[in-house]
PDB file of C-alpha atoms in Angstrom:
ATOM      1  CA  MET T  29     -33.245 -62.924  39.066  1.00  0.00           C
ATOM      2  CA  ALA T  30     -34.597 -66.459  39.652  1.00  0.00           C
ATOM      3  CA  GLN T  31     -31.061 -67.862  39.584  1.00  0.00           C
ATOM      4  CA  MET T  32     -29.950 -65.308  42.181  1.00  0.00           C
ATOM      5  CA  LEU T  33     -32.760 -66.409  44.513  1.00  0.00           C
ATOM      6  CA  THR T  34     -32.176 -70.161  44.204  1.00  0.00           C
ATOM      7  CA  GLU T  35     -30.326 -70.419  47.514  1.00  0.00           C
ATOM      8  CA  ALA T  36     -31.980 -67.404  49.165  1.00  0.00           C
ATOM      9  CA  ALA T  37     -33.735 -67.611  52.514  1.00  0.00           C
ATOM     10  CA  PRO T  38     -37.560 -67.376  52.455  1.00  0.00           C
ATOM     11  CA  ALA T  39     -37.544 -63.820  53.830  1.00  0.00           C
ATOM     12  CA  ASP T  40     -35.118 -62.747  51.099  1.00  0.00           C
ATOM     13  CA  VAL T  41     -37.333 -64.286  48.394  1.00  0.00           C
ATOM     14  CA  ARG T  42     -40.339 -62.429  49.795  1.00  0.00           C
ATOM     15  CA  ALA T  43     -38.374 -59.190  49.975  1.00  0.00           C
ATOM     16  CA  ALA T  44     -37.397 -59.570  46.324  1.00  0.00           C
ATOM     17  CA  CYS T  45     -41.056 -60.145  45.424  1.00  0.00           C
ATOM     18  CA  ARG T  46     -41.997 -57.024  47.387  1.00  0.00           C
ATOM     19  CA  ASP T  47     -39.451 -55.143  45.274  1.00  0.00           C
ATOM     20  CA  GLY T  48     -41.005 -56.393  42.036  1.00  0.00           C
ATOM     21  CA  ALA T  49     -39.301 -59.724  41.231  1.00  0.00           C
ATOM     22  CA  ALA T  50     -42.094 -61.441  39.272  1.00  0.00           C
ATOM     23  CA  VAL T  51     -40.515 -64.878  38.797  1.00  0.00           C
ATOM     24  CA  PRO T  52     -41.821 -68.455  39.181  1.00  0.00           C
ATOM     25  CA  THR T  53     -40.819 -69.846  42.572  1.00  0.00           C
ATOM     26  CA  SER T  54     -40.071 -73.480  41.695  1.00  0.00           C
ATOM     27  CA  GLY T  55     -36.584 -74.203  43.047  1.00  0.00           C
ATOM     28  CA  LEU T  56     -36.412 -71.046  45.188  1.00  0.00           C
ATOM     29  CA  ALA T  57     -35.629 -71.261  48.921  1.00  0.00           C
ATOM     30  CA  PRO T  58     -35.210 -75.050  48.697  1.00  0.00           C
ATOM     31  CA  GLY T  59     -36.300 -76.893  51.816  1.00  0.00           C
ATOM     32  CA  TYR T  60     -39.099 -74.464  52.664  1.00  0.00           C
ATOM     33  CA  THR T  61     -42.809 -74.898  52.095  1.00  0.00           C
ATOM     34  CA  GLN T  62     -44.506 -72.897  49.363  1.00  0.00           C
ATOM     35  CA  ALA T  63     -48.216 -72.131  49.279  1.00  0.00           C
ATOM     36  CA  ASN T  64     -50.969 -71.311  46.827  1.00  0.00           C
ATOM     37  CA  LEU T  65     -53.142 -68.306  47.654  1.00  0.00           C
ATOM     38  CA  VAL T  66     -56.893 -67.796  47.316  1.00  0.00           C
ATOM     39  CA  VAL T  67     -58.556 -64.661  48.710  1.00  0.00           C
ATOM     40  CA  LEU T  68     -62.343 -64.333  48.728  1.00  0.00           C
ATOM     41  CA  PRO T  69     -65.005 -62.121  50.314  1.00  0.00           C
ATOM     42  CA  ARG T  70     -66.118 -63.423  53.710  1.00  0.00           C
ATOM     43  CA  GLU T  71     -69.539 -64.224  52.240  1.00  0.00           C
ATOM     44  CA  TRP T  72     -67.848 -66.902  50.064  1.00  0.00           C
ATOM     45  CA  ALA T  73     -65.433 -68.177  52.717  1.00  0.00           C
ATOM     46  CA  TYR T  74     -67.635 -71.002  54.034  1.00  0.00           C
ATOM     47  CA  ASP T  75     -68.201 -72.336  50.516  1.00  0.00           C
ATOM     48  CA  PHE T  76     -64.448 -72.397  49.967  1.00  0.00           C
ATOM     49  CA  LEU T  77     -63.758 -74.084  53.307  1.00  0.00           C
ATOM     50  CA  LEU T  78     -66.277 -76.749  52.371  1.00  0.00           C
ATOM     51  CA  PHE T  79     -64.732 -77.103  48.897  1.00  0.00           C
ATOM     52  CA  ALA T  80     -61.320 -77.655  50.510  1.00  0.00           C
ATOM     53  CA  GLN T  81     -62.688 -80.164  53.015  1.00  0.00           C
ATOM     54  CA  ARG T  82     -64.332 -82.164  50.226  1.00  0.00           C
ATOM     55  CA  ASN T  83     -61.291 -82.002  47.926  1.00  0.00           C
ATOM     56  CA  PRO T  84     -58.286 -82.344  50.252  1.00  0.00           C
ATOM     57  CA  GLN T  85     -55.811 -83.595  47.666  1.00  0.00           C
ATOM     58  CA  PRO T  86     -55.965 -80.569  45.317  1.00  0.00           C
ATOM     59  CA  VAL T  87     -56.899 -78.117  48.117  1.00  0.00           C
ATOM     60  CA  PRO T  88     -54.926 -79.039  51.283  1.00  0.00           C
ATOM     61  CA  LEU T  89     -55.363 -76.067  53.605  1.00  0.00           C
ATOM     62  CA  LEU T  90     -52.302 -74.889  55.544  1.00  0.00           C
ATOM     63  CA  ASP T  91     -53.796 -71.703  57.034  1.00  0.00           C
ATOM     64  CA  VAL T  92     -56.863 -69.448  56.907  1.00  0.00           C
ATOM     65  CA  THR T  93     -56.571 -65.801  57.956  1.00  0.00           C
ATOM     66  CA  ASP T  94     -58.966 -63.675  59.924  1.00  0.00           C
ATOM     67  CA  ALA T  95     -61.114 -61.471  57.713  1.00  0.00           C
ATOM     68  CA  GLY T  96     -59.145 -58.439  56.576  1.00  0.00           C
ATOM     69  CA  SER T  97     -55.789 -59.724  57.803  1.00  0.00           C
ATOM     70  CA  PRO T  98     -52.864 -59.968  55.348  1.00  0.00           C
ATOM     71  CA  ARG T  99     -50.831 -61.982  57.893  1.00  0.00           C
ATOM     72  CA  THR T 100     -50.294 -65.729  58.199  1.00  0.00           C
ATOM     73  CA  VAL T 101     -48.702 -67.901  60.869  1.00  0.00           C
ATOM     74  CA  LEU T 102     -46.736 -69.582  58.057  1.00  0.00           C
ATOM     75  CA  ALA T 103     -44.525 -66.461  57.880  1.00  0.00           C
ATOM     76  CA  PRO T 104     -45.506 -63.998  60.623  1.00  0.00           C
ATOM     77  CA  ASP T 105     -43.486 -61.074  59.249  1.00  0.00           C
ATOM     78  CA  ALA T 106     -44.818 -61.425  55.699  1.00  0.00           C
ATOM     79  CA  ASP T 107     -47.551 -59.436  53.985  1.00  0.00           C
ATOM     80  CA  LEU T 108     -49.858 -61.426  51.690  1.00  0.00           C
ATOM     81  CA  ARG T 109     -50.641 -58.244  49.724  1.00  0.00           C
ATOM     82  CA  THR T 110     -47.071 -57.704  48.507  1.00  0.00           C
ATOM     83  CA  ASP T 111     -44.916 -60.781  49.116  1.00  0.00           C
ATOM     84  CA  LEU T 112     -45.908 -63.036  46.216  1.00  0.00           C
ATOM     85  CA  PRO T 113     -44.174 -62.509  42.870  1.00  0.00           C
ATOM     86  CA  ARG T 114     -47.398 -62.166  40.898  1.00  0.00           C
ATOM     87  CA  TYR T 115     -51.128 -62.227  41.637  1.00  0.00           C
ATOM     88  CA  ARG T 116     -54.293 -62.724  39.652  1.00  0.00           C
ATOM     89  CA  VAL T 117     -57.437 -60.622  40.112  1.00  0.00           C
ATOM     90  CA  TRP T 118     -60.807 -62.189  39.232  1.00  0.00           C
ATOM     91  CA  ARG T 119     -64.147 -60.441  38.775  1.00  0.00           C
ATOM     92  CA  ASP T 120     -67.228 -62.570  38.121  1.00  0.00           C
ATOM     93  CA  GLY T 121     -64.962 -65.468  37.165  1.00  0.00           C
ATOM     94  CA  GLU T 122     -62.996 -63.468  34.600  1.00  0.00           C
ATOM     95  CA  LEU T 123     -59.279 -62.770  34.941  1.00  0.00           C
ATOM     96  CA  THR T 124     -58.930 -58.983  34.872  1.00  0.00           C
ATOM     97  CA  ASP T 125     -55.349 -58.283  35.975  1.00  0.00           C
ATOM     98  CA  GLU T 126     -52.050 -59.874  37.013  1.00  0.00           C
ATOM     99  CA  PRO T 127     -50.416 -57.305  39.326  1.00  0.00           C
ATOM    100  CA  THR T 128     -47.379 -57.708  41.564  1.00  0.00           C
ATOM    101  CA  ASP T 129     -49.063 -55.901  44.494  1.00  0.00           C
ATOM    102  CA  VAL T 130     -52.706 -56.048  45.625  1.00  0.00           C
ATOM    103  CA  THR T 131     -52.564 -53.625  48.559  1.00  0.00           C
ATOM    104  CA  ASP T 132     -55.037 -51.259  46.897  1.00  0.00           C
ATOM    105  CA  LEU T 133     -57.532 -54.105  46.409  1.00  0.00           C
ATOM    106  CA  TRP T 134     -57.439 -55.443  49.959  1.00  0.00           C
ATOM    107  CA  SER T 135     -60.366 -54.811  52.292  1.00  0.00           C
ATOM    108  CA  GLY T 136     -61.570 -55.809  55.744  1.00  0.00           C
ATOM    109  CA  ASP T 137     -64.019 -58.262  54.156  1.00  0.00           C
ATOM    110  CA  LEU T 138     -61.393 -60.552  52.569  1.00  0.00           C
ATOM    111  CA  VAL T 139     -60.367 -63.964  53.879  1.00  0.00           C
ATOM    112  CA  ALA T 140     -57.102 -65.515  52.652  1.00  0.00           C
ATOM    113  CA  PHE T 141     -56.558 -69.253  52.262  1.00  0.00           C
ATOM    114  CA  LEU T 142     -53.039 -70.717  52.068  1.00  0.00           C
ATOM    115  CA  ILE T 143     -52.951 -74.073  50.287  1.00  0.00           C
ATOM    116  CA  GLY T 144     -50.179 -76.658  50.066  1.00  0.00           C
ATOM    117  CA  CYS T 145     -48.091 -76.613  46.877  1.00  0.00           C
ATOM    118  CA  SER T 146     -46.288 -79.403  45.058  1.00  0.00           C
ATOM    119  CA  PHE T 147     -43.174 -77.214  44.785  1.00  0.00           C
ATOM    120  CA  SER T 148     -42.738 -78.126  48.464  1.00  0.00           C
ATOM    121  CA  PHE T 149     -42.010 -81.778  47.682  1.00  0.00           C
ATOM    122  CA  GLU T 150     -39.513 -81.046  44.916  1.00  0.00           C
ATOM    123  CA  THR T 151     -36.681 -80.845  47.465  1.00  0.00           C
ATOM    124  CA  ALA T 152     -37.725 -84.249  48.843  1.00  0.00           C
ATOM    125  CA  LEU T 153     -37.707 -85.685  45.307  1.00  0.00           C
ATOM    126  CA  LEU T 154     -34.232 -84.295  44.651  1.00  0.00           C
ATOM    127  CA  ASP T 155     -32.990 -85.631  48.002  1.00  0.00           C
ATOM    128  CA  ALA T 156     -34.251 -89.072  46.948  1.00  0.00           C
ATOM    129  CA  GLY T 157     -32.393 -88.885  43.632  1.00  0.00           C
ATOM    130  CA  VAL T 158     -35.446 -88.129  41.479  1.00  0.00           C
ATOM    131  CA  PRO T 159     -34.673 -85.406  38.924  1.00  0.00           C
ATOM    132  CA  VAL T 160     -37.118 -82.504  38.660  1.00  0.00           C
ATOM    133  CA  ARG T 161     -37.084 -81.595  34.982  1.00  0.00           C
ATOM    134  CA  ASN T 162     -38.773 -78.189  35.289  1.00  0.00           C
ATOM    135  CA  ILE T 163     -36.040 -77.060  37.709  1.00  0.00           C
ATOM    136  CA  GLU T 164     -33.319 -78.504  35.457  1.00  0.00           C
ATOM    137  CA  GLN T 165     -34.763 -76.598  32.509  1.00  0.00           C
ATOM    138  CA  GLY T 166     -35.396 -73.350  34.403  1.00  0.00           C
ATOM    139  CA  ARG T 167     -39.111 -73.492  33.615  1.00  0.00           C
ATOM    140  CA  ASN T 168     -42.392 -73.197  35.435  1.00  0.00           C
ATOM    141  CA  VAL T 169     -44.057 -76.567  36.009  1.00  0.00           C
ATOM    142  CA  SER T 170     -46.653 -77.771  33.473  1.00  0.00           C
ATOM    143  CA  MET T 171     -50.270 -77.602  34.685  1.00  0.00           C
ATOM    144  CA  PHE T 172     -53.330 -79.096  32.993  1.00  0.00           C
ATOM    145  CA  ARG T 173     -57.091 -79.103  33.426  1.00  0.00           C
ATOM    146  CA  THR T 174     -58.424 -82.662  33.558  1.00  0.00           C
ATOM    147  CA  ASP T 175     -61.751 -84.290  32.808  1.00  0.00           C
ATOM    148  CA  ARG T 176     -62.155 -85.198  36.485  1.00  0.00           C
ATOM    149  CA  ALA T 177     -64.661 -83.077  38.372  1.00  0.00           C
ATOM    150  CA  CYS T 178     -64.002 -81.980  41.934  1.00  0.00           C
ATOM    151  CA  ARG T 179     -66.712 -82.573  44.472  1.00  0.00           C
ATOM    152  CA  SER T 180     -68.846 -79.430  44.503  1.00  0.00           C
ATOM    153  CA  ALA T 181     -69.432 -77.359  47.644  1.00  0.00           C
ATOM    154  CA  GLY T 182     -72.145 -74.733  47.899  1.00  0.00           C
ATOM    155  CA  ARG T 183     -71.644 -72.408  44.951  1.00  0.00           C
ATOM    156  CA  LEU T 184     -68.176 -73.746  44.063  1.00  0.00           C
ATOM    157  CA  SER T 185     -67.462 -76.459  41.511  1.00  0.00           C
ATOM    158  CA  GLY T 186     -64.908 -77.134  38.811  1.00  0.00           C
ATOM    159  CA  PRO T 187     -62.400 -79.584  37.331  1.00  0.00           C
ATOM    160  CA  LEU T 188     -59.298 -81.045  38.926  1.00  0.00           C
ATOM    161  CA  VAL T 189     -56.078 -79.352  37.772  1.00  0.00           C
ATOM    162  CA  VAL T 190     -52.812 -81.309  37.877  1.00  0.00           C
ATOM    163  CA  THR T 191     -49.101 -80.671  37.607  1.00  0.00           C
ATOM    164  CA  MET T 192     -47.006 -82.967  35.419  1.00  0.00           C
ATOM    165  CA  ARG T 193     -43.377 -83.907  36.012  1.00  0.00           C
ATOM    166  CA  PRO T 194     -41.527 -86.363  33.764  1.00  0.00           C
ATOM    167  CA  VAL T 195     -39.876 -89.008  35.967  1.00  0.00           C
ATOM    168  CA  PRO T 196     -37.408 -91.702  34.868  1.00  0.00           C
ATOM    169  CA  GLY T 197     -39.351 -94.965  34.679  1.00  0.00           C
ATOM    170  CA  GLU T 198     -37.141 -96.732  37.202  1.00  0.00           C
ATOM    171  CA  LEU T 199     -37.734 -93.918  39.739  1.00  0.00           C
ATOM    172  CA  VAL T 200     -41.527 -93.632  39.503  1.00  0.00           C
ATOM    173  CA  THR T 201     -42.037 -95.868  42.548  1.00  0.00           C
ATOM    174  CA  THR T 202     -39.609 -93.708  44.520  1.00  0.00           C
ATOM    175  CA  ALA T 203     -41.437 -90.530  43.459  1.00  0.00           C
ATOM    176  CA  VAL T 204     -44.771 -92.020  44.541  1.00  0.00           C
ATOM    177  CA  GLN T 205     -43.396 -93.136  47.915  1.00  0.00           C
ATOM    178  CA  VAL T 206     -41.670 -89.813  48.637  1.00  0.00           C
ATOM    179  CA  THR T 207     -44.653 -87.621  47.809  1.00  0.00           C
ATOM    180  CA  ALA T 208     -47.169 -89.929  49.532  1.00  0.00           C
ATOM    181  CA  ARG T 209     -45.453 -88.955  52.795  1.00  0.00           C
ATOM    182  CA  MET T 210     -46.417 -85.293  52.223  1.00  0.00           C
ATOM    183  CA  PRO T 211     -50.239 -85.166  52.012  1.00  0.00           C
ATOM    184  CA  GLN T 212     -50.378 -81.505  53.082  1.00  0.00           C
ATOM    185  CA  VAL T 213     -48.618 -80.541  49.833  1.00  0.00           C
ATOM    186  CA  HIS T 214     -50.785 -82.747  47.541  1.00  0.00           C
ATOM    187  CA  GLY T 215     -49.336 -86.131  48.438  1.00  0.00           C
ATOM    188  CA  ALA T 216     -49.057 -89.064  46.026  1.00  0.00           C
ATOM    189  CA  PRO T 217     -49.744 -88.707  42.298  1.00  0.00           C
ATOM    190  CA  VAL T 218     -53.307 -88.972  41.020  1.00  0.00           C
ATOM    191  CA  HIS T 219     -52.182 -90.603  37.757  1.00  0.00           C
ATOM    192  CA  VAL T 220     -49.076 -92.148  36.201  1.00  0.00           C
ATOM    193  CA  GLY T 221     -48.695 -92.742  32.485  1.00  0.00           C
ATOM    194  CA  PRO T 222     -50.569 -91.681  29.336  1.00  0.00           C
ATOM    195  CA  PRO T 223     -52.190 -88.253  29.755  1.00  0.00           C
ATOM    196  CA  GLU T 224     -55.320 -89.423  27.966  1.00  0.00           C
ATOM    197  CA  GLY T 225     -56.281 -91.098  31.249  1.00  0.00           C
ATOM    198  CA  LEU T 226     -56.973 -87.591  32.568  1.00  0.00           C
ATOM    199  CA  GLY T 227     -58.462 -86.221  29.378  1.00  0.00           C
ATOM    200  CA  ILE T 228     -55.261 -84.315  28.536  1.00  0.00           C
ATOM    201  CA  ALA T 229     -54.618 -84.173  24.786  1.00  0.00           C
ATOM    202  CA  ASP T 230     -51.130 -82.706  24.438  1.00  0.00           C
ATOM    203  CA  LEU T 231     -48.380 -82.434  27.053  1.00  0.00           C
ATOM    204  CA  ALA T 232     -46.655 -79.814  24.914  1.00  0.00           C
ATOM    205  CA  ARG T 233     -49.588 -77.436  25.447  1.00  0.00           C
ATOM    206  CA  PRO T 234     -50.190 -76.952  29.181  1.00  0.00           C
ATOM    207  CA  ASP T 235     -53.149 -74.856  30.321  1.00  0.00           C
ATOM    208  CA  PHE T 236     -50.884 -73.073  32.826  1.00  0.00           C
ATOM    209  CA  GLY T 237     -47.118 -72.858  33.235  1.00  0.00           C
ATOM    210  CA  ASP T 238     -44.551 -74.000  30.678  1.00  0.00           C
ATOM    211  CA  PRO T 239     -44.065 -77.133  28.595  1.00  0.00           C
ATOM    212  CA  VAL T 240     -41.367 -79.317  30.154  1.00  0.00           C
ATOM    213  CA  GLU T 241     -39.259 -81.628  28.012  1.00  0.00           C
ATOM    214  CA  ALA T 242     -39.055 -85.303  28.931  1.00  0.00           C
ATOM    215  CA  HIS T 243     -35.866 -87.343  28.596  1.00  0.00           C
ATOM    216  CA  ALA T 244     -35.733 -90.776  26.998  1.00  0.00           C
ATOM    217  CA  GLY T 245     -37.255 -93.276  29.414  1.00  0.00           C
ATOM    218  CA  ASP T 246     -39.235 -90.662  31.355  1.00  0.00           C
ATOM    219  CA  VAL T 247     -42.838 -91.340  32.334  1.00  0.00           C
ATOM    220  CA  PRO T 248     -45.375 -88.518  32.855  1.00  0.00           C
ATOM    221  CA  VAL T 249     -46.474 -88.357  36.490  1.00  0.00           C
ATOM    222  CA  PHE T 250     -49.394 -86.171  37.554  1.00  0.00           C
ATOM    223  CA  TRP T 251     -50.094 -84.634  40.958  1.00  0.00           C
ATOM    224  CA  ALA T 252     -53.158 -82.695  42.143  1.00  0.00           C
ATOM    225  CA  CYS T 253     -52.507 -78.956  41.836  1.00  0.00           C
ATOM    226  CA  GLY T 254     -53.402 -75.899  43.883  1.00  0.00           C
ATOM    227  CA  VAL T 255     -54.503 -74.103  40.715  1.00  0.00           C
ATOM    228  CA  THR T 256     -57.666 -76.220  40.979  1.00  0.00           C
ATOM    229  CA  PRO T 257     -59.413 -73.421  42.941  1.00  0.00           C
ATOM    230  CA  GLN T 258     -58.729 -71.015  40.063  1.00  0.00           C
ATOM    231  CA  ALA T 259     -60.565 -73.372  37.718  1.00  0.00           C
ATOM    232  CA  ALA T 260     -63.421 -73.385  40.244  1.00  0.00           C
ATOM    233  CA  LEU T 261     -63.440 -69.576  40.273  1.00  0.00           C
ATOM    234  CA  MET T 262     -63.768 -69.558  36.479  1.00  0.00           C
ATOM    235  CA  ALA T 263     -66.635 -72.046  36.636  1.00  0.00           C
ATOM    236  CA  SER T 264     -68.447 -70.611  39.658  1.00  0.00           C
ATOM    237  CA  ARG T 265     -67.930 -66.881  39.073  1.00  0.00           C
ATOM    238  CA  PRO T 266     -67.756 -65.251  42.521  1.00  0.00           C
ATOM    239  CA  PRO T 267     -67.918 -61.457  42.274  1.00  0.00           C
ATOM    240  CA  PHE T 268     -64.290 -60.935  43.351  1.00  0.00           C
ATOM    241  CA  ALA T 269     -61.219 -62.986  44.160  1.00  0.00           C
ATOM    242  CA  ILE T 270     -57.444 -62.701  44.321  1.00  0.00           C
ATOM    243  CA  THR T 271     -55.123 -65.662  43.742  1.00  0.00           C
ATOM    244  CA  HIS T 272     -51.462 -66.281  43.058  1.00  0.00           C
ATOM    245  CA  ALA T 273     -50.464 -66.453  39.405  1.00  0.00           C
ATOM    246  CA  PRO T 274     -49.787 -70.117  38.517  1.00  0.00           C
ATOM    247  CA  GLY T 275     -46.264 -71.048  39.562  1.00  0.00           C
ATOM    248  CA  HIS T 276     -45.748 -67.782  41.480  1.00  0.00           C
ATOM    249  CA  MET T 277     -46.186 -69.004  45.036  1.00  0.00           C
ATOM    250  CA  PHE T 278     -45.988 -67.638  48.568  1.00  0.00           C
ATOM    251  CA  VAL T 279     -42.705 -68.812  50.129  1.00  0.00           C
ATOM    252  CA  THR T 280     -43.239 -69.568  53.824  1.00  0.00           C
ATOM    253  CA  ASP T 281     -40.860 -69.876  56.761  1.00  0.00           C
ATOM    254  CA  VAL T 282     -41.990 -73.466  57.426  1.00  0.00           C
ATOM    255  CA  PRO T 283     -39.452 -76.205  56.565  1.00  0.00           C
ATOM    256  CA  ASP T 284     -40.736 -78.855  54.160  1.00  0.00           C
ATOM    257  CA  SER T 285     -39.819 -81.449  56.772  1.00  0.00           C
ATOM    258  CA  VAL T 286     -42.717 -80.286  58.957  1.00  0.00           C
ATOM    259  CA  TYR T 287     -45.120 -81.752  56.394  1.00  0.00           C
ATOM    260  CA  ARG T 288     -43.239 -85.038  55.867  1.00  0.00           C
ATOM    261  CA  LEU T 289     -44.722 -88.081  57.570  1.00  0.00           C
ATOM    262  CA  PRO T 290     -42.181 -90.509  59.092  1.00  0.00           C
TER     263      PRO T 290
END
């Protein structure tokens, strides 16, 4: 199914998700922005807004909905309750379910946050000649908790989560320059080189996603990740939340180029 959607338009990807296609979205609808999703009760919305403002690299906000609304200006015809391939449901900080539809859980009290995703700069990397190994290998990207704490906000706190992509050593500078031009989808890497610098013990054992194989001469490069809020939910334990499942993003109608600085 993922292969069939590689060149699909954003609306077609969302339609497939609505019909039950529960596949990682890396490489799908290339050239269009993808977004992480966090949905919280209105009583927690200010804390999350503050958390995003204080941690803009892992939590770059693209849109915030009105309470109760499943609609976003990033794709006006989409429905946030059905149009992601897989969701996560959290109760008191514990993961309780991973459904493909959350319509029955939605209420007028919920506020949805759409957050920039590093999948959105993968097209820019490919255009610049930088290989994206997770796409080559048909795998979800590798994601890791780090030993770096985010700046806390109200009741929310937690560690920075990063994605890792192996990049040929001679192209690391290019990868840094390309992604630095896209701060709304995490921007430049937070670390290049040995994973121990982030407190990561084993690249073959990601906390989320799939292990991705490096080629000879590749260097591990780490970007801030929109799964960081999920780590904050685990640490801070709000009574209820909905998020995307790691790697299973909301595909928007917004071209990646909108978020590229000149």
